[in-house]
Coordinates of C-alpha atoms and ligand atoms in Angstrom, one line a residue:
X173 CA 41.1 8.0 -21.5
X174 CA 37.3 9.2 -21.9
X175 CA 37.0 10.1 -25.3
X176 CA 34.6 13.5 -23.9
X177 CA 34.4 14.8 -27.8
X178 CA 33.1 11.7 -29.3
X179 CA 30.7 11.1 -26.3
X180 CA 29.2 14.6 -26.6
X181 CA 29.0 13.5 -30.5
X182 CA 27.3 10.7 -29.8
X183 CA 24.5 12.0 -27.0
X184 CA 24.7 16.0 -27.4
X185 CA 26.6 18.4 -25.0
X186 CA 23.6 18.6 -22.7
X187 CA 23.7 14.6 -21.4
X188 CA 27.4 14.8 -20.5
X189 CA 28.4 15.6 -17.0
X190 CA 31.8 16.2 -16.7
X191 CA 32.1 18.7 -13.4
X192 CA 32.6 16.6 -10.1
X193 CA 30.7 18.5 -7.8
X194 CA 27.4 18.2 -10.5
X195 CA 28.2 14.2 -10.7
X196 CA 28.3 13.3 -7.1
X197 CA 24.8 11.0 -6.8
X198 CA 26.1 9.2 -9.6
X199 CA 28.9 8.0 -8.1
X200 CA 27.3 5.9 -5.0
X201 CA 24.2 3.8 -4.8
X202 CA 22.5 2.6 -1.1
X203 CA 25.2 0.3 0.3
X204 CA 26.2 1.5 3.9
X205 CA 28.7 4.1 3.9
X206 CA 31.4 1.8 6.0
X207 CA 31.0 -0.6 3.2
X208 CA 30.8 1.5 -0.2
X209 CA 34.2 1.5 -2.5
X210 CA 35.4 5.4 -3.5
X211 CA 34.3 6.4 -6.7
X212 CA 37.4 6.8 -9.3
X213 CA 38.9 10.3 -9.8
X214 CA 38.4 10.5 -13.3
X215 CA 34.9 9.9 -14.3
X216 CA 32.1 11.1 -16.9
X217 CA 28.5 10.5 -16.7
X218 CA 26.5 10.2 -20.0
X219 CA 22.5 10.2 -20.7
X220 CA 21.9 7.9 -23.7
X221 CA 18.5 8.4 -24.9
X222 CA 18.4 4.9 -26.8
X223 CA 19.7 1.3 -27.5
X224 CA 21.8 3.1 -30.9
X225 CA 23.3 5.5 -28.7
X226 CA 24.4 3.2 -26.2
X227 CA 25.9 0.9 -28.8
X228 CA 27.7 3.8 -30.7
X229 CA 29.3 4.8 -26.8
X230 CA 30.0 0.7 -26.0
X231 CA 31.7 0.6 -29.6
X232 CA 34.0 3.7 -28.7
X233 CA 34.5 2.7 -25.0
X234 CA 35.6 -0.7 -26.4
X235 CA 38.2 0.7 -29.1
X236 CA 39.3 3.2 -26.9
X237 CA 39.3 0.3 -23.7
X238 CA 37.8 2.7 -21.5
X239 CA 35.3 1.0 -18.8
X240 CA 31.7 1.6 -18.5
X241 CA 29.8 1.2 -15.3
X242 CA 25.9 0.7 -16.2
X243 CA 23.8 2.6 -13.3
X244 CA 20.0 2.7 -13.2
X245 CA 18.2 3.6 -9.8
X246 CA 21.4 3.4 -8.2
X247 CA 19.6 2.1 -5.3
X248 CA 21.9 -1.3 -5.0
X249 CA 23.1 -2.2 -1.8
X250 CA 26.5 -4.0 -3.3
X251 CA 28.3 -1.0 -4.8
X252 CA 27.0 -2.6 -8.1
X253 CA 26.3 0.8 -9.8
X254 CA 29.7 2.5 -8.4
X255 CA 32.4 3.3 -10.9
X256 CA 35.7 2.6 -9.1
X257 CA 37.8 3.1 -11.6
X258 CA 38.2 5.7 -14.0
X259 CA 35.7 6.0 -17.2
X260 CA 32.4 6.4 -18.0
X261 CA 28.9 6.1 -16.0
X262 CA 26.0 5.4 -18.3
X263 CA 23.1 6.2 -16.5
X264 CA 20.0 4.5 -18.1
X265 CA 17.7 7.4 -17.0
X266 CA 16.4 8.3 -20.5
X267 CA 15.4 4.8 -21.5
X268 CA 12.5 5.6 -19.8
X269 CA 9.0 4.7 -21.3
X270 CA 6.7 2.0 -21.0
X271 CA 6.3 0.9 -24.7
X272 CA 3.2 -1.2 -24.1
X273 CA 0.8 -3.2 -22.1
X274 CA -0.1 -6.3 -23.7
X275 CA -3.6 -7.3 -22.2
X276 CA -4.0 -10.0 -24.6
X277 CA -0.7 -11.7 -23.6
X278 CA -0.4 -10.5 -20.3
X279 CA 2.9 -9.2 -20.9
X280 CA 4.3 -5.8 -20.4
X281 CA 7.4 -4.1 -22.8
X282 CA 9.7 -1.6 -20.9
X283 CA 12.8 0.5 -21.6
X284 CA 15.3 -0.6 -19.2
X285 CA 15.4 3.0 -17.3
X286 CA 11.2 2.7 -16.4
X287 CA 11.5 2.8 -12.3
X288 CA 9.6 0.1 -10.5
X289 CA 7.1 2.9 -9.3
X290 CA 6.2 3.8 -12.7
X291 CA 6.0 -0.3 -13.9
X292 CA 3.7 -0.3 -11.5
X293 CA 1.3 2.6 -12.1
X294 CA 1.0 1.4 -15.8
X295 CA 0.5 -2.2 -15.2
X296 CA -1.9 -1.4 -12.3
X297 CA -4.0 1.0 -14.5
X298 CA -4.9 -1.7 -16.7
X299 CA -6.2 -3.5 -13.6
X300 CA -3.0 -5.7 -14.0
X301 CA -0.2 -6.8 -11.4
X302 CA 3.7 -7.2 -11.9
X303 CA 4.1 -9.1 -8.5
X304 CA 7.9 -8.6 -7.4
X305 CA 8.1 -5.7 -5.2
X306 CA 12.0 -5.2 -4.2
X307 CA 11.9 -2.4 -1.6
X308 CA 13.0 0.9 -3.2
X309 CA 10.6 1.9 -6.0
X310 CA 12.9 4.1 -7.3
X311 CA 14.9 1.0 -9.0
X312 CA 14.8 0.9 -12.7
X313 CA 13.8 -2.0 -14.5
X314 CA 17.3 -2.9 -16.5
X315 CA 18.9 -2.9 -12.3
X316 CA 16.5 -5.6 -11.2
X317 CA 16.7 -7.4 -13.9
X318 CA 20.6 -7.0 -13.8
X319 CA 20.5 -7.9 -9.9
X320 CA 17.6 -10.6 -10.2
X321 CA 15.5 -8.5 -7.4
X322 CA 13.7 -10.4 -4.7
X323 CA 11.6 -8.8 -2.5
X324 CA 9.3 -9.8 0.4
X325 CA 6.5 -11.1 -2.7
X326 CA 8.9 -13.8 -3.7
X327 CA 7.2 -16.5 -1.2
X328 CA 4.4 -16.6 -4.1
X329 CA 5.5 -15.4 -6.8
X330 CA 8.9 -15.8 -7.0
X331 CA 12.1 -13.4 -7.9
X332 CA 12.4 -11.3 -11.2
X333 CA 13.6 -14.1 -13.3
X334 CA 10.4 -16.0 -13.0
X335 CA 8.7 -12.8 -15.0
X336 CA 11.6 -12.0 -17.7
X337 CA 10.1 -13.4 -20.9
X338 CA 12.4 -11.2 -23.4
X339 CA 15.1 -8.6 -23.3
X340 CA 17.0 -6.5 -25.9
X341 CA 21.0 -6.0 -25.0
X342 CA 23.7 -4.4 -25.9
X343 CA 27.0 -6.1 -25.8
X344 CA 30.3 -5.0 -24.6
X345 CA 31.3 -4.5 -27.7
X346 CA 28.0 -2.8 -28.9
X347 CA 26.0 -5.4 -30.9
X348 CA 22.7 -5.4 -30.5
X349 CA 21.1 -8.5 -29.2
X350 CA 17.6 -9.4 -29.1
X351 CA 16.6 -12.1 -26.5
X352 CA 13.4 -14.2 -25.9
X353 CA 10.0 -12.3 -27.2
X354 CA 6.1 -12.3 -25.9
X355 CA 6.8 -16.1 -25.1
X356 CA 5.8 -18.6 -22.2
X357 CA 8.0 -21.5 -23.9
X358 CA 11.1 -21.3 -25.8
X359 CA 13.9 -24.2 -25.9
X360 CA 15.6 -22.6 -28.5
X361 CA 19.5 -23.0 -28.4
X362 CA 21.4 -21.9 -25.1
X363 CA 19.5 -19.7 -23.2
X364 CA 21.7 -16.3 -23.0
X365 CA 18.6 -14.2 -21.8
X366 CA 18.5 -16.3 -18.4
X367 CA 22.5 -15.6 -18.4
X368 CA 22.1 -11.9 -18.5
X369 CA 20.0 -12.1 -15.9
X370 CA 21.5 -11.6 -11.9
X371 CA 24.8 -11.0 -14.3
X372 CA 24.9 -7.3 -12.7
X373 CA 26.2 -5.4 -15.1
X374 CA 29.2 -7.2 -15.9
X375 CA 27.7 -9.1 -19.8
X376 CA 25.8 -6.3 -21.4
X377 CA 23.7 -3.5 -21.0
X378 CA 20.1 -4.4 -20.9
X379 CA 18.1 -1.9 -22.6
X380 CA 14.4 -3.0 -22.9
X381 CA 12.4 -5.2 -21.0
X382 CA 9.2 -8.1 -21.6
X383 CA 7.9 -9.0 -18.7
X384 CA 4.9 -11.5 -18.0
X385 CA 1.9 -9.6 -15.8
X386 CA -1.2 -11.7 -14.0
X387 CA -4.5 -10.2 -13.4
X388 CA -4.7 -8.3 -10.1
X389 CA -5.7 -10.1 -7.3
X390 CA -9.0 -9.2 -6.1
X391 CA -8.4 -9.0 -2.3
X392 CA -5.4 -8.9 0.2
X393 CA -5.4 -9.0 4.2
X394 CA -2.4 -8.5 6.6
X395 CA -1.5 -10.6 9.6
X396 CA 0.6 -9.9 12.4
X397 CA 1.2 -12.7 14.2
X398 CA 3.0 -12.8 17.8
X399 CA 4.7 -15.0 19.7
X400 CA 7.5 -14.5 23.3
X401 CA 9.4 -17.6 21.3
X402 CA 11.3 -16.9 18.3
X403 CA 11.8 -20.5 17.5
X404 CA 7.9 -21.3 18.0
X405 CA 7.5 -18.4 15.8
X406 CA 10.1 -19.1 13.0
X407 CA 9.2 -23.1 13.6
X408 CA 5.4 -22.1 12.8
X409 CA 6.6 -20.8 8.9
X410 CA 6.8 -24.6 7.5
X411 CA 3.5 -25.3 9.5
X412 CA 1.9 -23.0 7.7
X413 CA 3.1 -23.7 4.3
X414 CA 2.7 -27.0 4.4
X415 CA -1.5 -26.5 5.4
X416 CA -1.8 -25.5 1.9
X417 CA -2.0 -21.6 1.6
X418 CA 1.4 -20.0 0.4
X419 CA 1.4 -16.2 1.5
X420 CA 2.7 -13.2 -1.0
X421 CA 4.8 -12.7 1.8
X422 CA 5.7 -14.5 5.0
X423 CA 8.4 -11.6 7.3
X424 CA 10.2 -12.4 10.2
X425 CA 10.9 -9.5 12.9
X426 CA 11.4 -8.7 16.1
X427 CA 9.5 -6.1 18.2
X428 CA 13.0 -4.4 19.3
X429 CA 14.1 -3.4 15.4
X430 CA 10.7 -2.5 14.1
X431 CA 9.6 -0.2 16.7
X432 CA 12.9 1.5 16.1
X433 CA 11.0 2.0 12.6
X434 CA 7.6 2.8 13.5
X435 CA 9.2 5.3 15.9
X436 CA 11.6 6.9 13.1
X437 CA 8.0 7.1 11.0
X438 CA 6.3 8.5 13.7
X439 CA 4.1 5.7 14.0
X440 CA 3.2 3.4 16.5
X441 CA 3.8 -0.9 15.8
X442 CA 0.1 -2.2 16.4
X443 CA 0.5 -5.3 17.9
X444 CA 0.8 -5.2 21.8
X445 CA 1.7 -8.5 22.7
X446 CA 4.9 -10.3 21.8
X447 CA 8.7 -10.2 21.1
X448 CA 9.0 -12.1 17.8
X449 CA 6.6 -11.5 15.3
X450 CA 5.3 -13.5 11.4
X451 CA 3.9 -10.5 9.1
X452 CA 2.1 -12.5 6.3
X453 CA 0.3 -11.5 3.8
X454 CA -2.9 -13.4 1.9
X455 CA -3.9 -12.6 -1.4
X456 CA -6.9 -14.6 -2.9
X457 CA -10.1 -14.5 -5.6
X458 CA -12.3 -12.9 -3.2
X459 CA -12.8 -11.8 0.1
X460 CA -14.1 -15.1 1.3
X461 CA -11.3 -16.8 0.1
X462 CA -8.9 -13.9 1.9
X463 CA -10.9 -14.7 4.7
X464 CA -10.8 -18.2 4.9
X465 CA -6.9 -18.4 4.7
X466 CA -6.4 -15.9 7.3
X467 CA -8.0 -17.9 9.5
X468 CA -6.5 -21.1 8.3
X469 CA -3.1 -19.7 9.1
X470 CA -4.4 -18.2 12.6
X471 CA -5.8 -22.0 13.4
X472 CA -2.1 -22.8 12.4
X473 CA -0.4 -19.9 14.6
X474 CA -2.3 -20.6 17.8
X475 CA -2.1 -24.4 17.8
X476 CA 2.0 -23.7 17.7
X477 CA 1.9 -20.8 20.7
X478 CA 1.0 -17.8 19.3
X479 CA -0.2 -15.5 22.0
X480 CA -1.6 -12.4 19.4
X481 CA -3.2 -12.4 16.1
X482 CA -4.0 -9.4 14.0
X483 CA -5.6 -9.1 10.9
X484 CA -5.8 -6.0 9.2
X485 CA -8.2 -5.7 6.2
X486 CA -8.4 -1.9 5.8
X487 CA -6.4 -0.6 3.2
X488 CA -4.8 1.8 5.1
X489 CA -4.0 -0.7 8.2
X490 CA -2.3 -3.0 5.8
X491 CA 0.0 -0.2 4.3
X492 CA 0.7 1.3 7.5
X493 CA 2.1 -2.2 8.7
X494 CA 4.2 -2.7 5.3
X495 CA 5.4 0.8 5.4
X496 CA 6.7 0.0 8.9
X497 CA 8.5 -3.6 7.7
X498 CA 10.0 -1.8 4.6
X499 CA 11.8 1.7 6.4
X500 CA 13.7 -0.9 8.7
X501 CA 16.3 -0.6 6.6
X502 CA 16.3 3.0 6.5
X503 CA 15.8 3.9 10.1
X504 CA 18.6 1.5 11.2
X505 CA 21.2 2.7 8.4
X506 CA 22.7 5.3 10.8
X507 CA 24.0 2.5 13.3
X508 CA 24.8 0.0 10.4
X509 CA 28.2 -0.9 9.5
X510 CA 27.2 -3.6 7.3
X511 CA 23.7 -4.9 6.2
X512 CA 24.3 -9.1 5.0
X513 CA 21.7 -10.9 2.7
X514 CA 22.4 -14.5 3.3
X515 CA 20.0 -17.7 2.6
X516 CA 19.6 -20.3 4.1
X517 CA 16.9 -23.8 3.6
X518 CA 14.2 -22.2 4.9
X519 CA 13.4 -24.9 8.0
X520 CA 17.1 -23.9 9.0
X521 CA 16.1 -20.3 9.8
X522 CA 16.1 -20.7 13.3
X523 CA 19.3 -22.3 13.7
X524 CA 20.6 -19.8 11.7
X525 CA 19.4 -17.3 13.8
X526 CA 20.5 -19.0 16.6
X527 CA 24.3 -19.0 15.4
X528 CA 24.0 -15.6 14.7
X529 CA 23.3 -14.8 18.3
X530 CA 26.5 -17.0 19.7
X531 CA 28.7 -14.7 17.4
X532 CA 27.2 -12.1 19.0
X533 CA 27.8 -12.7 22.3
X534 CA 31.2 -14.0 21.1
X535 CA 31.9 -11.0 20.0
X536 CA 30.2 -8.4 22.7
X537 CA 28.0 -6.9 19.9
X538 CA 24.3 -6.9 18.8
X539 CA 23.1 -7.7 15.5
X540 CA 20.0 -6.9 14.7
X541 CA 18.3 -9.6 12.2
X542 CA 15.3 -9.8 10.1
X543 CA 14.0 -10.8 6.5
X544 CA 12.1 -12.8 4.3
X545 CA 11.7 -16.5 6.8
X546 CA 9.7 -17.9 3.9
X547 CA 12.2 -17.8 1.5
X548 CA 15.1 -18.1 4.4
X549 CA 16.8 -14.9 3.9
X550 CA 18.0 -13.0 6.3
X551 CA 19.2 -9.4 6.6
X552 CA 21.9 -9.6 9.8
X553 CA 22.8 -5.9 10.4
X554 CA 26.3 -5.6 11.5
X555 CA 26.2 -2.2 13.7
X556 CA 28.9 0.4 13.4
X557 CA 30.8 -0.3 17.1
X558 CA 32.1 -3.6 15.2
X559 CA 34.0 -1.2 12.7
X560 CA 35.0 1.4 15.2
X561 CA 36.9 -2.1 17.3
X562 CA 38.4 -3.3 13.5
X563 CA 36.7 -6.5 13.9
X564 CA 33.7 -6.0 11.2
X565 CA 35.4 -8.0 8.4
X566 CA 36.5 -10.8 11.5
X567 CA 32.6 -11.2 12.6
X568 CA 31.2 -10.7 8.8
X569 CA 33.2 -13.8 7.9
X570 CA 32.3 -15.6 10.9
X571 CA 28.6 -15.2 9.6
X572 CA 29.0 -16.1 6.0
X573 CA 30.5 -19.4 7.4
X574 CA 27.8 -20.2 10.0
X575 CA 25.5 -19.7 6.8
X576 CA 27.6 -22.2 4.9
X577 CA 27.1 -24.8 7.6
X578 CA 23.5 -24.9 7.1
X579 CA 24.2 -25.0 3.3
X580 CA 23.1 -21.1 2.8
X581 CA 25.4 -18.6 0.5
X582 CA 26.3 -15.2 1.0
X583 CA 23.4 -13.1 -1.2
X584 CA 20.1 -14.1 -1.7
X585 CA 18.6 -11.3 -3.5
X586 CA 21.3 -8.2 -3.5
X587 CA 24.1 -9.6 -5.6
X588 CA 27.8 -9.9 -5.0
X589 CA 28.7 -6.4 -6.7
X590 CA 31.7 -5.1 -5.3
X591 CA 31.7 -5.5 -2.1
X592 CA 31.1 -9.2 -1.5
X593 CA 34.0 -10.3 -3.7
X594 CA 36.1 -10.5 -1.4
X595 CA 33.9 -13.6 0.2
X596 CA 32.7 -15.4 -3.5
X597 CA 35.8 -17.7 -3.2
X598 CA 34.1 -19.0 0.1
X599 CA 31.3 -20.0 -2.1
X600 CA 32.5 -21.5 -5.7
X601 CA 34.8 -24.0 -6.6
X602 CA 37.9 -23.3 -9.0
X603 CA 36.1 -25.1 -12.2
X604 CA 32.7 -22.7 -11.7
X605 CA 35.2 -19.8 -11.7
X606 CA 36.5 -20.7 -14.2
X607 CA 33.5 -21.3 -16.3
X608 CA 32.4 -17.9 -15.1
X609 CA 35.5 -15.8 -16.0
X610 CA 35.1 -17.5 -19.6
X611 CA 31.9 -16.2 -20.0
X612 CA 32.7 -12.8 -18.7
X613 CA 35.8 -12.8 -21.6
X614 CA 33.6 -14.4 -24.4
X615 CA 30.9 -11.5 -24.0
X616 CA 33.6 -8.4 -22.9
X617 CA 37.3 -9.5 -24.7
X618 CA 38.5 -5.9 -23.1
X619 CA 37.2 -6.2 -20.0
X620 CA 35.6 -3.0 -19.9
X621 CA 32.1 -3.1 -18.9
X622 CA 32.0 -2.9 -14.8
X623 CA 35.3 -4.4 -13.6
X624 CA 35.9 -5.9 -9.8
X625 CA 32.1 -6.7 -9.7
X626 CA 30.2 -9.9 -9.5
X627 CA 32.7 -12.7 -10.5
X628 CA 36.2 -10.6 -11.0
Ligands
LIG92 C1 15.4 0.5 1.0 C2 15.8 -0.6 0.1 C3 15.2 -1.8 0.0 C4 15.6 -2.8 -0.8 N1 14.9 -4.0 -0.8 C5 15.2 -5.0 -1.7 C6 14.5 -6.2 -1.7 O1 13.6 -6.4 -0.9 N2 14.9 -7.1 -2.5 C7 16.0 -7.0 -3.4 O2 16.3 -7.9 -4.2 N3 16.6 -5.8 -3.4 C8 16.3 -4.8 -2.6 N4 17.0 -3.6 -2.6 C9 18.2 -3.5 -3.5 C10 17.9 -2.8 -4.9 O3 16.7 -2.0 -4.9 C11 17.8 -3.8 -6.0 O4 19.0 -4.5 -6.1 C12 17.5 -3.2 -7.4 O5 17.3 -4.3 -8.3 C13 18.6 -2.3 -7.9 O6 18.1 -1.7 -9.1 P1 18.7 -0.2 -9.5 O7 18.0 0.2 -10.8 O8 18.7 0.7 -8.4 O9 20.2 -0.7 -9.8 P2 21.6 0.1 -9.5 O10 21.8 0.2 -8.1 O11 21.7 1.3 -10.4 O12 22.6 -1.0 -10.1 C14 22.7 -2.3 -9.6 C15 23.5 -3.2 -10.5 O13 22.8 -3.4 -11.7 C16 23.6 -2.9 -12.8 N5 22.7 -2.3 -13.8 C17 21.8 -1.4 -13.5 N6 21.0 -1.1 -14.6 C18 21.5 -1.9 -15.6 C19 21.1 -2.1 -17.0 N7 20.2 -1.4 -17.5 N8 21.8 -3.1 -17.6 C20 22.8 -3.8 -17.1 N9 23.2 -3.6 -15.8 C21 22.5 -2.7 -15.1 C22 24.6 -2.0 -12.2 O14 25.8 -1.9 -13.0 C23 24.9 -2.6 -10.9 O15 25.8 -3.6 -11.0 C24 16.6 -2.6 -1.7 C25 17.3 -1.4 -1.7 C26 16.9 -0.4 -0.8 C27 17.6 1.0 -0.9

């Protein structure tokens, strides 16, 4: 039972939400509706407004065994954030300020409720860059830490981990724990800060953030590249890796999904040759360095059959093109019964891709796929006829074990959450479990903080 007295106590009658019908965008995050659990019946959503508040309510909800379901941006695509059984939804929304920007250590301190959007703003204004850029800017900082974030800037850069240099938590049982600091080495004992991270929720809540910056980057160009192959185009991605220049991003599409975007934007997709298409993006010290990678990698492209090449420099251009890449998502959600997030070795893509398109035909169905082919990870769409004929889970699993073949796993960059678990056991071994469930009852004895996600 939700203690609702104590809770108001601890936060103040005005960050309680207690009526349904005022709680409902608490109680779902972006996963596809075919795919998202039902929130429980019984649920309260409190506003902490800091780390002593939080570990006064984790203290309570642990004496009382009542289960907490951390939420930031809510914009997880694994059901991550949604409280499917009954208790309380701590929204992080209050933890929101930017405490400081380090210049002199190029590091930047965050409550764990900042959103990306604003992480950004403040870095950027001190002429500074924070280079992981998952999708939504409306995640909070403590969610992609909590889900490890990718993003198309990985290629780079790498994922959110590579940037976490400190974070303060608060435990299950509300101690307060202070992890790393403004460091760039630290070998000291086991490292439980690396161990919160990716642990979605299920460890501790995270409440404050260090992150490592770099200076900004002093010029950026976009290229579309286009082939009529996809395998000449997916085959050119090692090619130009291994000529020396590594991209911020390197995106596979194909012409048919993103110019079911560009339309939904109102836009139109520039490039006019093509079916299958490289986006890639150079960042450098100036722009003849820019300059002298693009054409590096358009050398690269047309020596392996690329019949189009466009670079856009203008500001504008280059926005217009990433704006068009990143509402895929949203302008295919309505046909989507399912959206996966698998990786693969990145010089398997096309296989992959490949074996996606038997099950396809195996199964009298289109999936629509695209993602980050630098990194190998894919985002097959499963489209809503699949549910409506009750095969979705059938040709989901099919999938997940054509990844396996090539040695992929089933999440990349969105987490299990709850609606993977069903899959994890195709993925560990009965020891790792193990290992992982001890962790999970050394850190939360009561099991209370976000239950049926990630491991259990
Ligand atoms: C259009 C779109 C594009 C996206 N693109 C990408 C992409 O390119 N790469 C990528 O990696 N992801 C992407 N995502 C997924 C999502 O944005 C990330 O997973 C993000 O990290 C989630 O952050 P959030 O604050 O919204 O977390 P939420 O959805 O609120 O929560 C996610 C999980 O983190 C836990 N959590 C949240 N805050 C905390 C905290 N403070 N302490 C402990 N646990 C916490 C929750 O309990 C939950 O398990 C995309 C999503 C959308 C809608």
């Amino acid at each position: 039972m939700v203690d609702i007295a104590e809770l108001q106590r601890i936060v103040g009658q005005d960050w309680i939400i207690t009526q349904r019908e005022q709680m409902e965008s608490y109680l779902r995050d972006e996963t596809v509706l075919a795919e998202r659990p039902a929130a429980a019946d019984n649920v309260v959503v409190v506003k902490p407004a800091s780390t002593e508040e939080i570990s006064s309510i984790l203290k309570l909800a642990n004496r009382k065994r009542t289960r907490v379901y951390p939420r930031g941006g809510g914009t997880g695509l694994v059901a991550g954030a949604v409280p499917t059984q009954d208790g309380i939804v701590l929204s992080l929304e209050r933890l929101d300020r930017v405490e400081e920007v380090d210049k002199e250590n190029l590091m930047v301190v965050v409550q764990a409720g900042v959103t990306l959007a604003d992480l950004l703003k403040a870095v950027e204004a001190e002429d500074l860059l924070f280079p992981p850029h998952p999708g939504d800017e409306g995640a909070q900082v403590g969610g992609m830490v909590a889900c490890n974030a990718g993003g198309t800037r990985a290629l780079k850069y790498g994922v959110v981990r590579n940037y976490v240099k400190g974070l303060e938590v608060v435990l299950p049982t509300g101690e307060i724990v202070n992890m790393g600091g403004k460091l760039l080495k630290n070998n000291t004992g086991l490292d439980l800060m690396h161990l919160l991270i990716d642990s979605e929720g299920i460890l501790g809540i995270i409440t404050k953030v260090i992150f490592r910056l770099y200076p900004r980057f002093a010029s950026t160009a976009t290229l579309v590249i286009s082939w009529d192959d996809r395998h000449a185009a997916i085959g050119t991605v090692p090619k130009i890796l291994q000529s020396g220049v590594i991209p911020l991003a390197l995106e596979y599409v194909e012409r048919d999904a993103i110019e079911v975007s560009a339309e939904y934007l109102g836009l139109k997709w520039p490039p006019a040759r093509g079916t299958a298409h490289l986006i890639i993006i150079v960042t450098g010290s100036s722009e003849d360095d820019v300059y002298s990678q693009c054409q590096q990698i358009s050398n690269v492209c047309q020596e392996h059959g690329a019949v189009d090449t466009l670079i856009a420099e203008r500001k504008e251009e280059q926005a217009e093109i990433l704006k068009i890449r990143s509402e895929m998502f949203s302008a295919l959600k309505s046909r989507i019964a399912d959206a996966l997030d698998i990786a693969v070795p990145p010089a398997e893509v096309a296989n992959f891709m490949d074996a996606i398109d038997r099950v396809a035909e195996r199964y009298d169905t289109s999936i629509v796929t695209y993602g980050h082919a630098g990194d190998g990870n894919l985002h097959p769409h499963l489209m809503v006829d699949l549910q409506q004929r009750g095969i979705l889970e059938q040709v989901k699993e099919e999938i997940f074990r054509e990844g396996a073949k090539f040695g992929g796993v089933i999440t990349a960059e969105h987490g299990i959450g709850k609606t993977r678990l069903p899959q994890l056991d195709m993925m560990l071994d009965d020891k790792s479990k193990e290992l992982m469930k001890g962790i999970k009852k050394l850190f939360d004895p009561n099991n209370i903080l976000n239950p049926g996600c990630a491991i259990v």
